[in-house]
PDB file of C-alpha atoms in Angstrom:
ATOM      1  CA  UNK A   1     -46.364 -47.140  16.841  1.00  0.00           C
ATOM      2  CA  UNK A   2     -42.590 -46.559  17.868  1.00  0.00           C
ATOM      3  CA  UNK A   3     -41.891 -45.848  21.493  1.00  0.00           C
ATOM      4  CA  UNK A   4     -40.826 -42.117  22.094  1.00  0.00           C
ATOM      5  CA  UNK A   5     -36.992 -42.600  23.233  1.00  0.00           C
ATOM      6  CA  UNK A   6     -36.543 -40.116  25.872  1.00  0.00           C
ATOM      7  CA  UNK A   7     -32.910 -40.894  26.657  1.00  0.00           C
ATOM      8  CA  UNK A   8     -31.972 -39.665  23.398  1.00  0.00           C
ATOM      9  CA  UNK A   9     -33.735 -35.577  24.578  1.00  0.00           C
ATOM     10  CA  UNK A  10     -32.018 -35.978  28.124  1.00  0.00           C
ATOM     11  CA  UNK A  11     -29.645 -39.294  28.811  1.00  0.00           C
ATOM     12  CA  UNK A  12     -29.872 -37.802  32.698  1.00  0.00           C
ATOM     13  CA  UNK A  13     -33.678 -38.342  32.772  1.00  0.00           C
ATOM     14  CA  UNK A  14     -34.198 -41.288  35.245  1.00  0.00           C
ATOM     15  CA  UNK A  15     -38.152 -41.754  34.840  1.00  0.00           C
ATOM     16  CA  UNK A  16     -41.004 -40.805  32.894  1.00  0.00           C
ATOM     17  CA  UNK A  17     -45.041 -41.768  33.015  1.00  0.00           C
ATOM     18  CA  UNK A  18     -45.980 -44.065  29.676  1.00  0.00           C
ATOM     19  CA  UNK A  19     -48.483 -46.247  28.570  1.00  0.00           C
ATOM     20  CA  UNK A  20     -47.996 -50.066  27.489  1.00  0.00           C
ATOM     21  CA  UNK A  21     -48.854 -50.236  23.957  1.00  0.00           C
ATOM     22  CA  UNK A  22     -48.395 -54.020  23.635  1.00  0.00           C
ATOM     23  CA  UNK A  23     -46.588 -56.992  24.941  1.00  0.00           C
ATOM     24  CA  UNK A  24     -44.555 -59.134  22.401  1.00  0.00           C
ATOM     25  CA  UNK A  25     -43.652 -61.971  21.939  1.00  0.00           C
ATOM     26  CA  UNK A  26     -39.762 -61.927  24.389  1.00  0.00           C
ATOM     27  CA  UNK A  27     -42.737 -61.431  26.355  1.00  0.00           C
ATOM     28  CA  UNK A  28     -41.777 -57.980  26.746  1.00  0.00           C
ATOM     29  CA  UNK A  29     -43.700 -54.990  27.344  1.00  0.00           C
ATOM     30  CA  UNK A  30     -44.078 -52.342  24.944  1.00  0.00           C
ATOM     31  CA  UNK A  31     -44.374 -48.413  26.137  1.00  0.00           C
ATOM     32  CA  UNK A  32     -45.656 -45.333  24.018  1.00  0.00           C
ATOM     33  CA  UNK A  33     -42.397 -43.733  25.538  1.00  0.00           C
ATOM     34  CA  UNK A  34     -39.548 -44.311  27.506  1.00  0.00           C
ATOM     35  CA  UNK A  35     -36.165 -43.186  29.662  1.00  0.00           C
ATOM     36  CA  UNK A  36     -34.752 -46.936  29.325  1.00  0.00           C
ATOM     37  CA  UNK A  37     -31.928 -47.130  26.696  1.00  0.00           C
ATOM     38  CA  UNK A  38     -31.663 -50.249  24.985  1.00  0.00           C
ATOM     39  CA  UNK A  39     -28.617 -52.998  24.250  1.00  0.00           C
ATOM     40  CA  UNK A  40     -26.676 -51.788  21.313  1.00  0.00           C
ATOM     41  CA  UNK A  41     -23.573 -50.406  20.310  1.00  0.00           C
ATOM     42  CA  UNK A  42     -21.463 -52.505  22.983  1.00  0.00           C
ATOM     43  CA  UNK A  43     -23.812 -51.213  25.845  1.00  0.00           C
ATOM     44  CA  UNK A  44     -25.765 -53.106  28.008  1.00  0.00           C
ATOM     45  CA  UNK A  45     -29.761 -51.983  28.053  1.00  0.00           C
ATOM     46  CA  UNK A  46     -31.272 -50.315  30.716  1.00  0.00           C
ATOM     47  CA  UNK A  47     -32.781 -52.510  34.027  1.00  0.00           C
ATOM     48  CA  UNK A  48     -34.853 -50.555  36.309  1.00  0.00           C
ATOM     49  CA  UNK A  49     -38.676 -51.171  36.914  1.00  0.00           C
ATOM     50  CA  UNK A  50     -41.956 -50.382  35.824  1.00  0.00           C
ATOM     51  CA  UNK A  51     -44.227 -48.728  38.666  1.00  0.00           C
ATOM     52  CA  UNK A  52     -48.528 -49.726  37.815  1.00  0.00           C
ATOM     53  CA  UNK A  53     -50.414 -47.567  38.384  1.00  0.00           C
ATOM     54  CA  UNK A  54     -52.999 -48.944  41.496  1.00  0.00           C
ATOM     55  CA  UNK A  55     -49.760 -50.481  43.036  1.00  0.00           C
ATOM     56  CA  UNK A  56     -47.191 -53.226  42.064  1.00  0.00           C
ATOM     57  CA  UNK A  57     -44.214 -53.210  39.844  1.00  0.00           C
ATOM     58  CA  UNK A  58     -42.440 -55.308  37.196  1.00  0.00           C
ATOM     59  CA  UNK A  59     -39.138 -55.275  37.492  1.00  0.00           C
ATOM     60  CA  UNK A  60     -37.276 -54.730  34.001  1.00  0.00           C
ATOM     61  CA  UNK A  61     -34.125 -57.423  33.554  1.00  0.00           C
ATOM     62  CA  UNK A  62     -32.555 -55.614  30.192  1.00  0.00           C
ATOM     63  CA  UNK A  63     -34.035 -53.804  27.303  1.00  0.00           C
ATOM     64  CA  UNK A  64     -33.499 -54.840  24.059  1.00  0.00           C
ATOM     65  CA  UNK A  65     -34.599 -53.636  20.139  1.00  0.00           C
ATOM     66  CA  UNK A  66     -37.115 -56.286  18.360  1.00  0.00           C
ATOM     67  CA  UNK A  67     -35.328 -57.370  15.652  1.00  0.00           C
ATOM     68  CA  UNK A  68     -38.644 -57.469  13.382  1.00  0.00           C
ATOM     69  CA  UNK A  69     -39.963 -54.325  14.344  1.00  0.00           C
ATOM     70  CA  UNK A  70     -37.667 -52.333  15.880  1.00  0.00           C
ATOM     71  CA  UNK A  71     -39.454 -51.690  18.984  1.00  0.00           C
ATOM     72  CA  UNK A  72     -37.659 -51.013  22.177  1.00  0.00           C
ATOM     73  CA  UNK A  73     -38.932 -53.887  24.699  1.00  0.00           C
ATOM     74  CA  UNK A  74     -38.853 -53.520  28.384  1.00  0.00           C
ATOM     75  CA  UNK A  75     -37.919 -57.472  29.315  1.00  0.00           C
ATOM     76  CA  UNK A  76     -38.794 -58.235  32.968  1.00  0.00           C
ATOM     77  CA  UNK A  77     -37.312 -60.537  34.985  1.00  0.00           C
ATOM     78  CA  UNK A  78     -39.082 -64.123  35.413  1.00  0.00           C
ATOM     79  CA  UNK A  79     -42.269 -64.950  36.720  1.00  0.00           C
ATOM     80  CA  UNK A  80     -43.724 -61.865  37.253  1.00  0.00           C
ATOM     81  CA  UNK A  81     -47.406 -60.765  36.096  1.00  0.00           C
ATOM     82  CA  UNK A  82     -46.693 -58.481  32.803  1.00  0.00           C
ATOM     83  CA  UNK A  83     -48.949 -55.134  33.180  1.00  0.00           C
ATOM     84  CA  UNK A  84     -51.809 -55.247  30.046  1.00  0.00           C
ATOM     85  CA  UNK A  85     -51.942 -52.959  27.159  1.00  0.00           C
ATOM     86  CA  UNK A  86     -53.225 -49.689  28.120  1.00  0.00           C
ATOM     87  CA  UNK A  87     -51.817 -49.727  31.264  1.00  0.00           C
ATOM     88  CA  UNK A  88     -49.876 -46.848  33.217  1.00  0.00           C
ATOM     89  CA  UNK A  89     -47.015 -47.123  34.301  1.00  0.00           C
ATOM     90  CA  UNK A  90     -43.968 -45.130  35.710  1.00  0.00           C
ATOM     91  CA  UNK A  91     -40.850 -46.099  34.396  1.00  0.00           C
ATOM     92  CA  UNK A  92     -37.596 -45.960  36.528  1.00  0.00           C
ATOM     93  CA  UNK A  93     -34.322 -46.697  35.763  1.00  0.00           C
ATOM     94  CA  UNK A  94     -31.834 -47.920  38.138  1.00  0.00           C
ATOM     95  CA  UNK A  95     -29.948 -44.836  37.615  1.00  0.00           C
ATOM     96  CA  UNK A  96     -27.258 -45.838  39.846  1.00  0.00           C
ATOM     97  CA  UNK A  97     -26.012 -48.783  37.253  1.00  0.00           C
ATOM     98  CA  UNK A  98     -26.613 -46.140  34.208  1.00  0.00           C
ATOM     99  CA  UNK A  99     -24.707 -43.775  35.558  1.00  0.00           C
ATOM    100  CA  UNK A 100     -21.803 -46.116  36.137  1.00  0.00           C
ATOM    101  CA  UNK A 101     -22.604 -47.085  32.389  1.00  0.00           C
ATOM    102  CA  UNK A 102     -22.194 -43.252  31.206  1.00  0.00           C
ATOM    103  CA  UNK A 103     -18.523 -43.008  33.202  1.00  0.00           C
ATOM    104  CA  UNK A 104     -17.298 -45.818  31.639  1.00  0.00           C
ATOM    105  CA  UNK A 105     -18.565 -45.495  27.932  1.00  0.00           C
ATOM    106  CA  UNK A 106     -17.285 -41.484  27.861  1.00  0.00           C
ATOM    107  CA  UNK A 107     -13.956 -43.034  29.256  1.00  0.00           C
ATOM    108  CA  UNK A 108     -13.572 -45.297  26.740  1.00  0.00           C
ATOM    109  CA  UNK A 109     -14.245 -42.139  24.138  1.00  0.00           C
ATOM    110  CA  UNK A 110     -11.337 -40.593  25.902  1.00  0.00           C
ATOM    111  CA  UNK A 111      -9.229 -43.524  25.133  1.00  0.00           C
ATOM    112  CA  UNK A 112      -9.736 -43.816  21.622  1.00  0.00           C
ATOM    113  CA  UNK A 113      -8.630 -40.178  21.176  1.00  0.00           C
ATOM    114  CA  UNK A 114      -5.795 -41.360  22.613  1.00  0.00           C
ATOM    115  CA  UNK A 115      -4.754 -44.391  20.825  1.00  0.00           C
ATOM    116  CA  UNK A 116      -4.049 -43.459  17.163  1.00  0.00           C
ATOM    117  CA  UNK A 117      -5.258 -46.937  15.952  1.00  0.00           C
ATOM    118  CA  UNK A 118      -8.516 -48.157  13.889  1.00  0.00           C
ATOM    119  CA  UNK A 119     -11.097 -49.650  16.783  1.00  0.00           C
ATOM    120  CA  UNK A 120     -12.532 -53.152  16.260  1.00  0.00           C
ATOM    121  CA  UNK A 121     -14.960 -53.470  18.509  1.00  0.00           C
ATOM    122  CA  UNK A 122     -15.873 -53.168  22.094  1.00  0.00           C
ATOM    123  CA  UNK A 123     -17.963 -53.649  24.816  1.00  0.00           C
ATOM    124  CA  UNK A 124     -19.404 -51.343  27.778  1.00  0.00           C
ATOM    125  CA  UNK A 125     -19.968 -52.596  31.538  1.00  0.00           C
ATOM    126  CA  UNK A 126     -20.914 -50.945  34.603  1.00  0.00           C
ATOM    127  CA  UNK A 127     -17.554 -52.252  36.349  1.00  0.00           C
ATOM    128  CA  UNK A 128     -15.266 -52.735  33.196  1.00  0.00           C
ATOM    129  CA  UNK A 129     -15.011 -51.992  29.973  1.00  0.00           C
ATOM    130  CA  UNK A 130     -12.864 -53.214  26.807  1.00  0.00           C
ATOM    131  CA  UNK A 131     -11.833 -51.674  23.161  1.00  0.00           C
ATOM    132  CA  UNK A 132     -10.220 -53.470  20.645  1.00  0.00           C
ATOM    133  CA  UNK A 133      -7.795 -51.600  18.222  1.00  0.00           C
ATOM    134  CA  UNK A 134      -6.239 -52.535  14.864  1.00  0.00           C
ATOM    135  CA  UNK A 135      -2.894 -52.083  16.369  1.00  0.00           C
ATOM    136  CA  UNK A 136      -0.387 -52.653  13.583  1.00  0.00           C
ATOM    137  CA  UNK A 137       2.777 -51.552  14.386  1.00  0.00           C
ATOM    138  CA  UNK A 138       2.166 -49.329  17.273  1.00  0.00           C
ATOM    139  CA  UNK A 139       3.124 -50.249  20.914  1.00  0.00           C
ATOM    140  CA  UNK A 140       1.163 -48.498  23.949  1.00  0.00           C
ATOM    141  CA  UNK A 141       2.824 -47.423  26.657  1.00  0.00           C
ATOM    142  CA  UNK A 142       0.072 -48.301  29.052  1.00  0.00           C
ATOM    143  CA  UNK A 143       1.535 -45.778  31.898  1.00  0.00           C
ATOM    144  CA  UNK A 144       1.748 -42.621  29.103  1.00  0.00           C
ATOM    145  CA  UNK A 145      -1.655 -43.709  28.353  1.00  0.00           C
ATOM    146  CA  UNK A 146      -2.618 -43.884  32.206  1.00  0.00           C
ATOM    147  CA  UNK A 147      -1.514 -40.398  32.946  1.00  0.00           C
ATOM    148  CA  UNK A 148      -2.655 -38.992  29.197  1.00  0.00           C
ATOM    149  CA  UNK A 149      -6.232 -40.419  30.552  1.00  0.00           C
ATOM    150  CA  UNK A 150      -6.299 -38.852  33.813  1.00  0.00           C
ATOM    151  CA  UNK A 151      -5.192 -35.683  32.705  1.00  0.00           C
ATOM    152  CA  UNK A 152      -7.997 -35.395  30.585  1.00  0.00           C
ATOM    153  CA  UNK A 153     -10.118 -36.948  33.177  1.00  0.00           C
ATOM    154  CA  UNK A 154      -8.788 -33.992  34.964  1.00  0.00           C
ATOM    155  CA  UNK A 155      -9.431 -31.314  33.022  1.00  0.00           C
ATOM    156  CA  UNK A 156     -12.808 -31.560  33.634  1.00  0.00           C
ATOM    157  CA  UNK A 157     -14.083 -30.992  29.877  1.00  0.00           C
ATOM    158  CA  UNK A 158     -17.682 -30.737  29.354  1.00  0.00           C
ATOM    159  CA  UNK A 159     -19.097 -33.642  27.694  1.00  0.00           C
ATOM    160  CA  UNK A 160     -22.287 -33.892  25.268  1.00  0.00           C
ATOM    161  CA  UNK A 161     -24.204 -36.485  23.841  1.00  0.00           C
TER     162      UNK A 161
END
């Protein structure tokens, strides 16, 4: 069964009820459906917790794809008791770090329609970011760039997934 990724319908969902299908073997828990976005593409997976229903939490380190079946698992931090299959839960991200995740990933977007160079790679952080470009020939001017990037910052233009 794949989990239902709700980030994908709304990335400003913070929570949602699901149900742990399994637990794997990153002994990480499993859900029928969930708001946490997992590591790829340069950007960090969600952390947050997972709220049992009856009382008691797990709190969720990073998320992560398996790499054999694809599943998105929930990976808590160490020692705690993991919730069984079948269990409810209430899954919260810690929307705060997300957030800070979303700023920085659309700024790097603005960026790269800035720079008129091939990007290599990259990597998304809640308090930096970095892009690599095939630069060639081409100089920046970081302080053209600077103002370029805050006057689209600016302009307030909507933004969509």
């Amino acid at each position: 069964m794949t989990t239902a990724e709700l980030f994908r319908e709304d990335a400003y969902l913070r929570e949602c009820d699901a149900t742990v299908t399994a637990v794997n073997d990153l002994d990480g828990i499993i859900l029928d459906q969930t708001v946490f976005y997992p590591l790829g593409g340069g950007q960090p997976g969600d952390s947050g917790v997972l709220k049992l229903d009856g009382g008691g939490e797990v709190r969720v380190a990073t998320t992560v794809y398996d790499r054999d079946s694809g599943d998105i698992v929930h990976v808590p931090n160490e020692g705690q008791t993991l919730p069984a299959p079948g269990a409810r839960v209430r899954a919260v991200i810690d929307w705060d770090r997300r957030h800070r995740l979303m700023r920085m990933h659309s700024a790097m977007h603005l960026i790269c329609s800035l720079v008129p160079c091939p990007v290599t790679g990259g990597q998304v952080g809640d308090q930096k970011g970095r892009l690599d470009f095939d630069m060639g020939e081409y100089r920046a001017d970081k302080e053209a760039l600077s103002k370029d990037l805050n006057a689209l910052v600016d302009a307030d233009h909507p933004v969509a997934a």
